[in-house]
């Protein structure tokens, strides 16, 4: 079972998933993919994806179940979670959630996905848009290629909140002054208001 959770919007990699399903099917790999996420207001886009899957002969291997209240169980039941966003994202909650429950993630090596996979599951890294490498990595993971490493404690919600509060405290106490940013060649709002 492949899982691509998240918003059903262009740029999240659904078309890449459908092409991957076609490649896997052609190679004789029996696999199904589900894409949980709200269908409300996304009917036209989902219709386009279903047409694409039909044209490639894999519509019976793809499900859009809508919003799921049991995502932890869905993650745990997946063989591989995919993170195929076209554009880099600062942090990928879906990648972190899957890795936290020990499910292999195959994703594009950019932004937060790349950072997480480099630390926890480097075997899941794929050059963005590389269809052949995506196929190889997913097939490898489906064959039991490896399991993700231990989820780092510094990525826990509590630790991230602690670091965020620490950063806010530094800012409020004046440790990060406008001059520090200007010295580094980075303008800040305080510089814009100086007369």
PDB file of C-alpha atoms in Angstrom:
ATOM      1  CA  UNK A   1       0.000   0.000   0.000  1.00  0.00           C
ATOM      2  CA  UNK A   2       1.321   3.414  -1.022  1.00  0.00           C
ATOM      3  CA  UNK A   3       0.103   6.485   0.825  1.00  0.00           C
ATOM      4  CA  UNK A   4       0.255  10.086  -0.369  1.00  0.00           C
ATOM      5  CA  UNK A   5      -1.517  12.074   2.351  1.00  0.00           C
ATOM      6  CA  UNK A   6      -2.211  15.784   2.251  1.00  0.00           C
ATOM      7  CA  UNK A   7      -4.101  18.493   0.458  1.00  0.00           C
ATOM      8  CA  UNK A   8      -5.495  17.525  -2.916  1.00  0.00           C
ATOM      9  CA  UNK A   9      -3.973  20.402  -4.862  1.00  0.00           C
ATOM     10  CA  UNK A  10      -1.693  20.718  -7.860  1.00  0.00           C
ATOM     11  CA  UNK A  11       1.947  20.566  -6.973  1.00  0.00           C
ATOM     12  CA  UNK A  12       1.582  17.894  -4.283  1.00  0.00           C
ATOM     13  CA  UNK A  13       2.747  15.142  -6.620  1.00  0.00           C
ATOM     14  CA  UNK A  14      -0.473  13.291  -7.399  1.00  0.00           C
ATOM     15  CA  UNK A  15       0.332  13.146 -11.123  1.00  0.00           C
ATOM     16  CA  UNK A  16       3.786  11.740 -10.297  1.00  0.00           C
ATOM     17  CA  UNK A  17       2.101   9.124  -8.103  1.00  0.00           C
ATOM     18  CA  UNK A  18      -0.198   8.076 -10.948  1.00  0.00           C
ATOM     19  CA  UNK A  19       2.740   7.735 -13.356  1.00  0.00           C
ATOM     20  CA  UNK A  20       4.553   5.731 -10.645  1.00  0.00           C
ATOM     21  CA  UNK A  21       1.548   3.411 -10.323  1.00  0.00           C
ATOM     22  CA  UNK A  22       1.629   2.864 -14.090  1.00  0.00           C
ATOM     23  CA  UNK A  23       5.369   2.101 -13.999  1.00  0.00           C
ATOM     24  CA  UNK A  24       4.943  -0.311 -11.079  1.00  0.00           C
ATOM     25  CA  UNK A  25       1.987  -2.000 -12.771  1.00  0.00           C
ATOM     26  CA  UNK A  26       3.970  -2.412 -15.984  1.00  0.00           C
ATOM     27  CA  UNK A  27       6.764  -4.034 -13.944  1.00  0.00           C
ATOM     28  CA  UNK A  28       4.284  -6.496 -12.430  1.00  0.00           C
ATOM     29  CA  UNK A  29       4.232  -4.928  -8.955  1.00  0.00           C
ATOM     30  CA  UNK A  30       0.783  -5.345  -7.414  1.00  0.00           C
ATOM     31  CA  UNK A  31       0.239  -2.187  -5.385  1.00  0.00           C
ATOM     32  CA  UNK A  32      -2.569   0.198  -4.497  1.00  0.00           C
ATOM     33  CA  UNK A  33      -2.310   3.876  -3.531  1.00  0.00           C
ATOM     34  CA  UNK A  34      -4.558   5.985  -1.365  1.00  0.00           C
ATOM     35  CA  UNK A  35      -4.568   9.769  -1.184  1.00  0.00           C
ATOM     36  CA  UNK A  36      -6.458  10.915   1.903  1.00  0.00           C
ATOM     37  CA  UNK A  37      -7.459  14.562   2.018  1.00  0.00           C
ATOM     38  CA  UNK A  38     -10.504  16.776   1.819  1.00  0.00           C
ATOM     39  CA  UNK A  39     -12.461  16.388  -1.416  1.00  0.00           C
ATOM     40  CA  UNK A  40     -14.537  19.501  -0.762  1.00  0.00           C
ATOM     41  CA  UNK A  41     -13.886  22.017  -3.532  1.00  0.00           C
ATOM     42  CA  UNK A  42     -11.401  19.638  -5.164  1.00  0.00           C
ATOM     43  CA  UNK A  43     -13.805  17.656  -7.316  1.00  0.00           C
ATOM     44  CA  UNK A  44     -12.528  18.999 -10.639  1.00  0.00           C
ATOM     45  CA  UNK A  45      -8.878  18.319  -9.764  1.00  0.00           C
ATOM     46  CA  UNK A  46      -9.654  14.825  -8.478  1.00  0.00           C
ATOM     47  CA  UNK A  47     -11.640  14.214 -11.673  1.00  0.00           C
ATOM     48  CA  UNK A  48      -8.560  15.139 -13.729  1.00  0.00           C
ATOM     49  CA  UNK A  49      -6.461  12.721 -11.695  1.00  0.00           C
ATOM     50  CA  UNK A  50      -8.995   9.918 -12.126  1.00  0.00           C
ATOM     51  CA  UNK A  51      -9.044  10.537 -15.911  1.00  0.00           C
ATOM     52  CA  UNK A  52      -5.237  10.406 -15.978  1.00  0.00           C
ATOM     53  CA  UNK A  53      -5.250   7.162 -13.968  1.00  0.00           C
ATOM     54  CA  UNK A  54      -7.877   5.715 -16.320  1.00  0.00           C
ATOM     55  CA  UNK A  55      -5.819   6.651 -19.395  1.00  0.00           C
ATOM     56  CA  UNK A  56      -2.759   4.959 -17.853  1.00  0.00           C
ATOM     57  CA  UNK A  57      -4.763   1.881 -16.857  1.00  0.00           C
ATOM     58  CA  UNK A  58      -4.358   2.241 -13.093  1.00  0.00           C
ATOM     59  CA  UNK A  59      -7.667   3.768 -11.954  1.00  0.00           C
ATOM     60  CA  UNK A  60      -8.439   0.554 -10.061  1.00  0.00           C
ATOM     61  CA  UNK A  61      -5.205   0.985  -8.092  1.00  0.00           C
ATOM     62  CA  UNK A  62      -5.970   4.482  -6.797  1.00  0.00           C
ATOM     63  CA  UNK A  63      -8.373   5.650  -4.085  1.00  0.00           C
ATOM     64  CA  UNK A  64      -9.317   9.129  -2.860  1.00  0.00           C
ATOM     65  CA  UNK A  65     -11.060   8.332   0.453  1.00  0.00           C
ATOM     66  CA  UNK A  66     -11.547  11.914   1.610  1.00  0.00           C
ATOM     67  CA  UNK A  67     -10.617  13.033   5.102  1.00  0.00           C
ATOM     68  CA  UNK A  68      -9.589  10.207   7.418  1.00  0.00           C
ATOM     69  CA  UNK A  69      -9.921  10.449  11.189  1.00  0.00           C
ATOM     70  CA  UNK A  70      -7.631   7.457  11.642  1.00  0.00           C
ATOM     71  CA  UNK A  71      -4.442   8.721   9.983  1.00  0.00           C
ATOM     72  CA  UNK A  72      -2.081   7.126  12.533  1.00  0.00           C
ATOM     73  CA  UNK A  73      -3.591   3.743  11.673  1.00  0.00           C
ATOM     74  CA  UNK A  74      -3.487   4.545   7.959  1.00  0.00           C
ATOM     75  CA  UNK A  75       0.211   5.447   8.245  1.00  0.00           C
ATOM     76  CA  UNK A  76       0.922   2.256  10.168  1.00  0.00           C
ATOM     77  CA  UNK A  77      -0.863   0.195   7.499  1.00  0.00           C
ATOM     78  CA  UNK A  78       1.107   1.703   4.627  1.00  0.00           C
ATOM     79  CA  UNK A  79       4.120  -0.009   3.115  1.00  0.00           C
ATOM     80  CA  UNK A  80       5.533   3.284   1.835  1.00  0.00           C
ATOM     81  CA  UNK A  81       4.497   6.897   2.361  1.00  0.00           C
ATOM     82  CA  UNK A  82       5.249   9.305  -0.475  1.00  0.00           C
ATOM     83  CA  UNK A  83       6.108  12.987  -0.276  1.00  0.00           C
ATOM     84  CA  UNK A  84       6.231  14.286  -3.836  1.00  0.00           C
ATOM     85  CA  UNK A  85       5.568  18.017  -3.569  1.00  0.00           C
ATOM     86  CA  UNK A  86       6.905  19.779  -6.633  1.00  0.00           C
ATOM     87  CA  UNK A  87       8.061  22.816  -4.654  1.00  0.00           C
ATOM     88  CA  UNK A  88      10.160  22.628  -1.482  1.00  0.00           C
ATOM     89  CA  UNK A  89       8.263  23.025   1.776  1.00  0.00           C
ATOM     90  CA  UNK A  90       9.790  24.309   4.992  1.00  0.00           C
ATOM     91  CA  UNK A  91       8.596  21.279   6.967  1.00  0.00           C
ATOM     92  CA  UNK A  92       6.681  18.178   5.993  1.00  0.00           C
ATOM     93  CA  UNK A  93       4.366  17.066   8.759  1.00  0.00           C
ATOM     94  CA  UNK A  94       3.274  14.017   6.771  1.00  0.00           C
ATOM     95  CA  UNK A  95       6.894  12.915   6.354  1.00  0.00           C
ATOM     96  CA  UNK A  96       7.588  13.395  10.064  1.00  0.00           C
ATOM     97  CA  UNK A  97       4.408  11.546  11.071  1.00  0.00           C
ATOM     98  CA  UNK A  98       5.198   8.556   8.865  1.00  0.00           C
ATOM     99  CA  UNK A  99       8.816   8.343   9.999  1.00  0.00           C
ATOM    100  CA  UNK A 100       7.729   8.646  13.638  1.00  0.00           C
ATOM    101  CA  UNK A 101       5.689   5.445  13.303  1.00  0.00           C
ATOM    102  CA  UNK A 102       8.521   3.674  11.464  1.00  0.00           C
ATOM    103  CA  UNK A 103       7.099   3.659   7.936  1.00  0.00           C
ATOM    104  CA  UNK A 104       9.542   4.199   5.055  1.00  0.00           C
ATOM    105  CA  UNK A 105       9.091   7.501   3.219  1.00  0.00           C
ATOM    106  CA  UNK A 106      10.180   8.082  -0.352  1.00  0.00           C
ATOM    107  CA  UNK A 107      10.236  11.753  -1.222  1.00  0.00           C
ATOM    108  CA  UNK A 108      11.786  14.482  -3.253  1.00  0.00           C
ATOM    109  CA  UNK A 109      15.106  15.724  -1.936  1.00  0.00           C
ATOM    110  CA  UNK A 110      14.329  19.356  -1.283  1.00  0.00           C
ATOM    111  CA  UNK A 111      13.119  21.503   1.580  1.00  0.00           C
ATOM    112  CA  UNK A 112      11.961  19.930   4.816  1.00  0.00           C
ATOM    113  CA  UNK A 113      11.376  16.531   3.219  1.00  0.00           C
ATOM    114  CA  UNK A 114      15.008  16.327   2.136  1.00  0.00           C
ATOM    115  CA  UNK A 115      16.235  17.439   5.566  1.00  0.00           C
ATOM    116  CA  UNK A 116      14.137  14.845   7.400  1.00  0.00           C
ATOM    117  CA  UNK A 117      15.013  11.999   5.055  1.00  0.00           C
ATOM    118  CA  UNK A 118      18.742  12.779   5.159  1.00  0.00           C
ATOM    119  CA  UNK A 119      18.630  12.438   8.958  1.00  0.00           C
ATOM    120  CA  UNK A 120      16.304   9.473   9.322  1.00  0.00           C
ATOM    121  CA  UNK A 121      15.884   7.563   6.048  1.00  0.00           C
ATOM    122  CA  UNK A 122      18.375   8.613   3.347  1.00  0.00           C
ATOM    123  CA  UNK A 123      17.400   5.621   1.220  1.00  0.00           C
ATOM    124  CA  UNK A 124      14.108   7.382   0.535  1.00  0.00           C
ATOM    125  CA  UNK A 125      15.649  10.435  -1.153  1.00  0.00           C
ATOM    126  CA  UNK A 126      14.803  11.043  -4.810  1.00  0.00           C
ATOM    127  CA  UNK A 127      15.922  13.878  -7.071  1.00  0.00           C
ATOM    128  CA  UNK A 128      12.757  15.937  -7.701  1.00  0.00           C
ATOM    129  CA  UNK A 129      11.009  14.783 -10.860  1.00  0.00           C
ATOM    130  CA  UNK A 130      13.296  11.786 -11.503  1.00  0.00           C
ATOM    131  CA  UNK A 131      10.679   9.226 -12.511  1.00  0.00           C
ATOM    132  CA  UNK A 132      13.092   6.293 -12.853  1.00  0.00           C
ATOM    133  CA  UNK A 133      14.718   6.925  -9.476  1.00  0.00           C
ATOM    134  CA  UNK A 134      11.297   7.279  -7.843  1.00  0.00           C
ATOM    135  CA  UNK A 135      10.326   3.898  -9.307  1.00  0.00           C
ATOM    136  CA  UNK A 136      13.562   2.261  -8.091  1.00  0.00           C
ATOM    137  CA  UNK A 137      13.324   3.704  -4.563  1.00  0.00           C
ATOM    138  CA  UNK A 138       9.674   2.760  -4.124  1.00  0.00           C
ATOM    139  CA  UNK A 139      10.202  -0.762  -5.463  1.00  0.00           C
ATOM    140  CA  UNK A 140      13.214  -1.136  -3.133  1.00  0.00           C
ATOM    141  CA  UNK A 141      11.164   0.058  -0.148  1.00  0.00           C
ATOM    142  CA  UNK A 142       8.261  -2.240  -1.071  1.00  0.00           C
ATOM    143  CA  UNK A 143      10.674  -5.170  -1.139  1.00  0.00           C
ATOM    144  CA  UNK A 144      11.691  -4.398   2.448  1.00  0.00           C
ATOM    145  CA  UNK A 145      14.810  -2.435   1.489  1.00  0.00           C
ATOM    146  CA  UNK A 146      15.242  -0.863   4.916  1.00  0.00           C
ATOM    147  CA  UNK A 147      13.440   0.645   7.836  1.00  0.00           C
ATOM    148  CA  UNK A 148      13.743   4.255   8.934  1.00  0.00           C
ATOM    149  CA  UNK A 149      16.188   5.081  11.693  1.00  0.00           C
ATOM    150  CA  UNK A 150      15.078   6.168  15.123  1.00  0.00           C
ATOM    151  CA  UNK A 151      13.078   9.374  15.140  1.00  0.00           C
ATOM    152  CA  UNK A 152      15.300  12.102  16.655  1.00  0.00           C
ATOM    153  CA  UNK A 153      14.215  13.537  19.981  1.00  0.00           C
ATOM    154  CA  UNK A 154      14.982  17.059  18.805  1.00  0.00           C
ATOM    155  CA  UNK A 155      12.097  16.777  16.335  1.00  0.00           C
ATOM    156  CA  UNK A 156       9.463  16.042  18.954  1.00  0.00           C
ATOM    157  CA  UNK A 157       6.643  18.552  19.305  1.00  0.00           C
ATOM    158  CA  UNK A 158       7.800  19.416  22.815  1.00  0.00           C
ATOM    159  CA  UNK A 159      11.366  20.076  21.705  1.00  0.00           C
ATOM    160  CA  UNK A 160      10.274  22.179  18.721  1.00  0.00           C
ATOM    161  CA  UNK A 161       8.003  24.228  20.992  1.00  0.00           C
ATOM    162  CA  UNK A 162      10.833  24.685  23.490  1.00  0.00           C
ATOM    163  CA  UNK A 163      13.148  25.951  20.736  1.00  0.00           C
ATOM    164  CA  UNK A 164      10.451  28.272  19.383  1.00  0.00           C
ATOM    165  CA  UNK A 165       9.847  29.804  22.820  1.00  0.00           C
ATOM    166  CA  UNK A 166      13.614  30.146  23.300  1.00  0.00           C
ATOM    167  CA  UNK A 167      13.871  32.025  20.001  1.00  0.00           C
ATOM    168  CA  UNK A 168      11.007  34.354  20.945  1.00  0.00           C
ATOM    169  CA  UNK A 169      12.641  35.046  24.307  1.00  0.00           C
ATOM    170  CA  UNK A 170      15.915  35.989  22.581  1.00  0.00           C
ATOM    171  CA  UNK A 171      14.095  38.310  20.218  1.00  0.00           C
ATOM    172  CA  UNK A 172      12.133  39.980  23.012  1.00  0.00           C
ATOM    173  CA  UNK A 173      15.222  40.370  25.202  1.00  0.00           C
ATOM    174  CA  UNK A 174      17.033  42.173  22.382  1.00  0.00           C
ATOM    175  CA  UNK A 175      19.661  39.588  21.484  1.00  0.00           C
ATOM    176  CA  UNK A 176      18.653  39.859  17.846  1.00  0.00           C
ATOM    177  CA  UNK A 177      18.958  43.522  17.001  1.00  0.00           C
ATOM    178  CA  UNK A 178      18.362  45.050  13.615  1.00  0.00           C
ATOM    179  CA  UNK A 179      22.073  45.810  13.295  1.00  0.00           C
ATOM    180  CA  UNK A 180      22.956  42.115  13.467  1.00  0.00           C
ATOM    181  CA  UNK A 181      20.790  41.431  10.449  1.00  0.00           C
ATOM    182  CA  UNK A 182      22.071  44.482   8.583  1.00  0.00           C
ATOM    183  CA  UNK A 183      25.669  43.436   9.270  1.00  0.00           C
ATOM    184  CA  UNK A 184      24.869  40.140   7.620  1.00  0.00           C
ATOM    185  CA  UNK A 185      23.417  41.984   4.619  1.00  0.00           C
ATOM    186  CA  UNK A 186      19.834  41.089   5.497  1.00  0.00           C
ATOM    187  CA  UNK A 187      17.341  43.938   5.862  1.00  0.00           C
ATOM    188  CA  UNK A 188      14.780  43.731   8.604  1.00  0.00           C
ATOM    189  CA  UNK A 189      11.596  45.635   9.409  1.00  0.00           C
ATOM    190  CA  UNK A 190      13.374  47.876  11.939  1.00  0.00           C
ATOM    191  CA  UNK A 191      15.740  49.093   9.210  1.00  0.00           C
ATOM    192  CA  UNK A 192      12.820  50.071   7.006  1.00  0.00           C
ATOM    193  CA  UNK A 193      11.393  52.395   9.665  1.00  0.00           C
ATOM    194  CA  UNK A 194      14.603  54.304  10.400  1.00  0.00           C
ATOM    195  CA  UNK A 195      14.683  57.909   9.210  1.00  0.00           C
TER     196      UNK A 195
END
